[in-house]
């Protein structure tokens, strides 16, 4: 490669190597494009390195620890259960994260994608400059896909550092804190709060809205709240975080509820109040790319920005900040560059909270349907009526199907219970395919399995339930 002031020519360049960027790069290469990917930190992005994947590993470790502490209902008695958190973290980092990120690196090489390390800055709509700690290089490109993701929001009074940590810091703790305060009871805060509670921490969650997990329906969240209560997790809603005071060996969090000042002291305070798109400080204005509200880039159905040869996907465009949404948009943008007649077109985008129990939602809720003027009905089947759930000792939860009144077409589903993250895919497919409840009911589901709950819910929707 030529290094210096002369621009190196590239065909398609992808900025960011997370689940949006690396998928875009591989798909573009599969379409015959010559592709380069620029990453300033690590292959796999936040999701694989310090987000989705390591958090689920920590959640799994917490479940194993809890099961080891108490499996007496199965007749399994354990004594002197201990947790070596150093080994837990080593397993998470080396066996899970490293395995996945190494695999992604291999896939990029296999597809002959050139990897460029450094931070990208646009010079104009066909030129960018990559800055590395000890060098800089200019590149010209035909098409660019921006997939730079997002970063945690820092709030006033809680500057990150020391005992004030973000979710990345929460995943990298050297020990399980005796006490942990989590500010923000959304998906990330509730997931990591539950993980550390399972690992033995005394957890307090401060949430500004009237309900934790505010994007999920109340009867789903109630199950998580009940589980938190059993674990001794303190949940404070309508709480306004004021400031964190570092005491050296602890941190005191001051907050207000209904105007009344309160405080709680812990080993760490983890702030998980949302994420900010990484669209600043990369020269987008130099390329003529318009950045809209909250730093998001508006794009068309192919992911194209207002600049014809520059695309944007994932957390930096409007819509849910979900890894699988980024990967979906990545394929559309890569194929659009190749001239394929493709467009973002989905009826349902699944969302999952890996709490206890797991929550999953796809398509419309009954309220969504009514707000849209659709005559709909909802049917709920409990996990307690399922043999597999009984045999696993996990009977908390339900599946709810939302169908049209006229022809029982499935337009939405909500699952609260064991395996919700896996079970929701069948219902996403049903919604995307325009299936009705009879299509599900007539599909043979293996016995005994949690999947039968979906079939039972469909039979309930048809007015012919067997197991309830």
Short mmCIF file of C-alpha atoms in Angstrom, two decimals, residues 238-400:
data_model
loop_
_atom_site.label_atom_id
_atom_site.label_comp_id
_atom_site.label_asym_id
_atom_site.label_seq_id
_atom_site.Cartn_x
_atom_site.Cartn_y
_atom_site.Cartn_z
CA UNK A 238 -39.64 8.16 39.23
CA UNK A 239 -36.12 8.74 40.56
CA UNK A 240 -34.05 11.73 39.41
CA UNK A 241 -30.30 11.12 39.76
CA UNK A 242 -28.52 14.22 41.09
CA UNK A 243 -24.82 13.45 41.61
CA UNK A 244 -22.24 10.86 42.59
CA UNK A 245 -19.77 11.59 45.38
CA UNK A 246 -16.58 9.50 45.29
CA UNK A 247 -15.60 8.52 48.82
CA UNK A 248 -12.42 6.75 47.78
CA UNK A 249 -13.44 3.23 48.71
CA UNK A 250 -17.12 3.77 47.83
CA UNK A 251 -19.47 6.12 46.00
CA UNK A 252 -22.58 7.87 47.30
CA UNK A 253 -25.39 8.49 44.84
CA UNK A 254 -27.76 11.34 45.57
CA UNK A 255 -31.20 11.28 43.95
CA UNK A 256 -34.70 12.67 44.40
CA UNK A 257 -38.13 11.03 44.34
CA UNK A 258 -41.19 13.32 44.29
CA UNK A 259 -38.96 16.17 45.41
CA UNK A 260 -37.58 14.29 48.40
CA UNK A 261 -33.79 13.97 48.50
CA UNK A 262 -32.39 10.47 49.05
CA UNK A 263 -28.97 8.84 48.87
CA UNK A 264 -27.45 5.37 48.65
CA UNK A 265 -23.81 4.30 49.02
CA UNK A 266 -22.27 1.46 47.01
CA UNK A 267 -18.99 0.15 45.64
CA UNK A 268 -19.83 1.35 42.13
CA UNK A 269 -22.52 3.26 40.28
CA UNK A 270 -23.20 2.16 36.69
CA UNK A 271 -24.92 4.67 34.42
CA UNK A 272 -27.08 3.12 31.68
CA UNK A 273 -29.44 5.89 30.61
CA UNK A 274 -29.10 5.45 26.86
CA UNK A 275 -26.64 5.75 24.01
CA UNK A 276 -25.55 8.55 21.68
CA UNK A 277 -24.89 8.02 17.94
CA UNK A 278 -21.25 8.32 16.86
CA UNK A 279 -21.77 10.87 14.12
CA UNK A 280 -19.81 13.79 15.55
CA UNK A 281 -16.18 14.61 14.90
CA UNK A 282 -15.87 12.62 11.68
CA UNK A 283 -16.25 15.37 9.11
CA UNK A 284 -19.72 14.50 7.85
CA UNK A 285 -20.33 18.17 7.06
CA UNK A 286 -17.22 18.09 4.81
CA UNK A 287 -18.85 15.28 2.83
CA UNK A 288 -22.17 17.14 2.71
CA UNK A 289 -24.00 14.51 4.77
CA UNK A 290 -26.88 16.03 6.68
CA UNK A 291 -27.16 15.08 10.35
CA UNK A 292 -30.61 15.48 11.86
CA UNK A 293 -32.20 15.38 15.29
CA UNK A 294 -30.20 13.83 18.15
CA UNK A 295 -27.24 13.26 15.87
CA UNK A 296 -29.06 10.73 13.68
CA UNK A 297 -28.61 10.58 9.91
CA UNK A 298 -31.78 10.38 7.83
CA UNK A 299 -31.61 7.76 5.08
CA UNK A 300 -33.88 6.37 2.40
CA UNK A 301 -35.18 2.78 2.16
CA UNK A 302 -31.78 1.63 0.88
CA UNK A 303 -29.77 3.32 3.62
CA UNK A 304 -28.65 6.14 1.31
CA UNK A 305 -28.00 9.54 2.88
CA UNK A 306 -28.65 12.83 1.08
CA UNK A 307 -25.26 12.21 -0.61
CA UNK A 308 -25.90 9.57 -3.27
CA UNK A 309 -22.76 7.48 -2.74
CA UNK A 310 -22.72 7.55 1.07
CA UNK A 311 -24.89 5.20 3.12
CA UNK A 312 -25.57 4.93 6.87
CA UNK A 313 -26.86 2.02 8.96
CA UNK A 314 -27.44 0.88 12.54
CA UNK A 315 -27.49 3.04 15.66
CA UNK A 316 -26.69 6.22 13.71
CA UNK A 317 -29.98 6.18 11.75
CA UNK A 318 -33.56 6.49 13.08
CA UNK A 319 -35.20 3.43 14.61
CA UNK A 320 -34.38 0.98 17.36
CA UNK A 321 -30.71 0.70 18.34
CA UNK A 322 -30.49 -3.07 17.87
CA UNK A 323 -27.61 -5.15 16.54
CA UNK A 324 -29.88 -7.30 14.37
CA UNK A 325 -31.46 -4.18 12.86
CA UNK A 326 -27.96 -2.94 11.94
CA UNK A 327 -27.12 -6.28 10.30
CA UNK A 328 -30.38 -6.24 8.34
CA UNK A 329 -29.76 -2.70 7.08
CA UNK A 330 -26.15 -3.62 6.29
CA UNK A 331 -27.22 -6.22 3.73
CA UNK A 332 -29.68 -3.80 2.11
CA UNK A 333 -27.06 -1.05 1.73
CA UNK A 334 -24.38 -3.40 0.39
CA UNK A 335 -26.76 -4.87 -2.17
CA UNK A 336 -28.09 -1.43 -3.16
CA UNK A 337 -24.54 -0.37 -4.03
CA UNK A 338 -24.38 -3.38 -6.34
CA UNK A 339 -27.50 -2.18 -8.12
CA UNK A 340 -29.95 -4.70 -6.69
CA UNK A 341 -33.56 -3.57 -6.30
CA UNK A 342 -33.73 -3.90 -2.53
CA UNK A 343 -35.25 -1.82 0.25
CA UNK A 344 -35.75 -1.93 3.99
CA UNK A 345 -39.14 -3.58 4.33
CA UNK A 346 -40.07 -5.37 7.53
CA UNK A 347 -43.36 -5.78 9.34
CA UNK A 348 -41.76 -6.74 12.61
CA UNK A 349 -38.49 -6.07 14.40
CA UNK A 350 -37.98 -8.37 17.41
CA UNK A 351 -36.74 -6.86 20.67
CA UNK A 352 -35.46 -8.88 23.62
CA UNK A 353 -34.53 -8.17 27.24
CA UNK A 354 -32.34 -10.91 28.74
CA UNK A 355 -33.76 -10.42 32.20
CA UNK A 356 -35.24 -13.02 34.59
CA UNK A 357 -37.49 -14.05 33.02
CA UNK A 358 -36.58 -13.09 29.47
CA UNK A 359 -38.90 -10.68 27.66
CA UNK A 360 -39.44 -10.58 23.91
CA UNK A 361 -41.75 -8.54 21.75
CA UNK A 362 -42.36 -8.44 18.01
CA UNK A 363 -44.89 -6.63 15.87
CA UNK A 364 -47.84 -4.80 17.41
CA UNK A 365 -49.21 -4.77 20.93
CA UNK A 366 -52.98 -4.66 21.31
CA UNK A 367 -52.66 -0.92 22.03
CA UNK A 368 -50.56 -0.40 18.87
CA UNK A 369 -53.24 -2.13 16.83
CA UNK A 370 -56.06 -0.04 18.28
CA UNK A 371 -54.07 3.17 17.79
CA UNK A 372 -53.61 2.16 14.14
CA UNK A 373 -57.35 1.57 13.73
CA UNK A 374 -56.97 -2.20 13.39
CA UNK A 375 -59.65 -4.40 14.97
CA UNK A 376 -57.56 -6.82 16.96
CA UNK A 377 -57.77 -9.23 19.87
CA UNK A 378 -55.16 -10.71 22.21
CA UNK A 379 -54.82 -14.20 23.67
CA UNK A 380 -52.47 -15.20 26.48
CA UNK A 381 -51.31 -18.75 27.23
CA UNK A 382 -49.29 -19.41 30.42
CA UNK A 383 -45.99 -21.29 30.69
CA UNK A 384 -47.53 -23.15 33.63
CA UNK A 385 -49.67 -25.13 31.19
CA UNK A 386 -46.60 -26.50 29.37
CA UNK A 387 -44.96 -29.82 30.27
CA UNK A 388 -41.45 -28.77 29.30
CA UNK A 389 -41.64 -25.61 31.43
CA UNK A 390 -42.84 -27.72 34.37
CA UNK A 391 -39.97 -30.19 33.94
CA UNK A 392 -37.48 -27.29 33.93
CA UNK A 393 -39.01 -25.71 37.01
CA UNK A 394 -39.60 -22.49 35.06
CA UNK A 395 -43.34 -21.93 34.90
CA UNK A 396 -43.34 -18.13 35.20
CA UNK A 397 -44.53 -16.30 32.13
CA UNK A 398 -46.79 -16.39 29.09
CA UNK A 399 -47.09 -15.95 25.36
CA UNK A 400 -49.58 -13.41 24.05
#
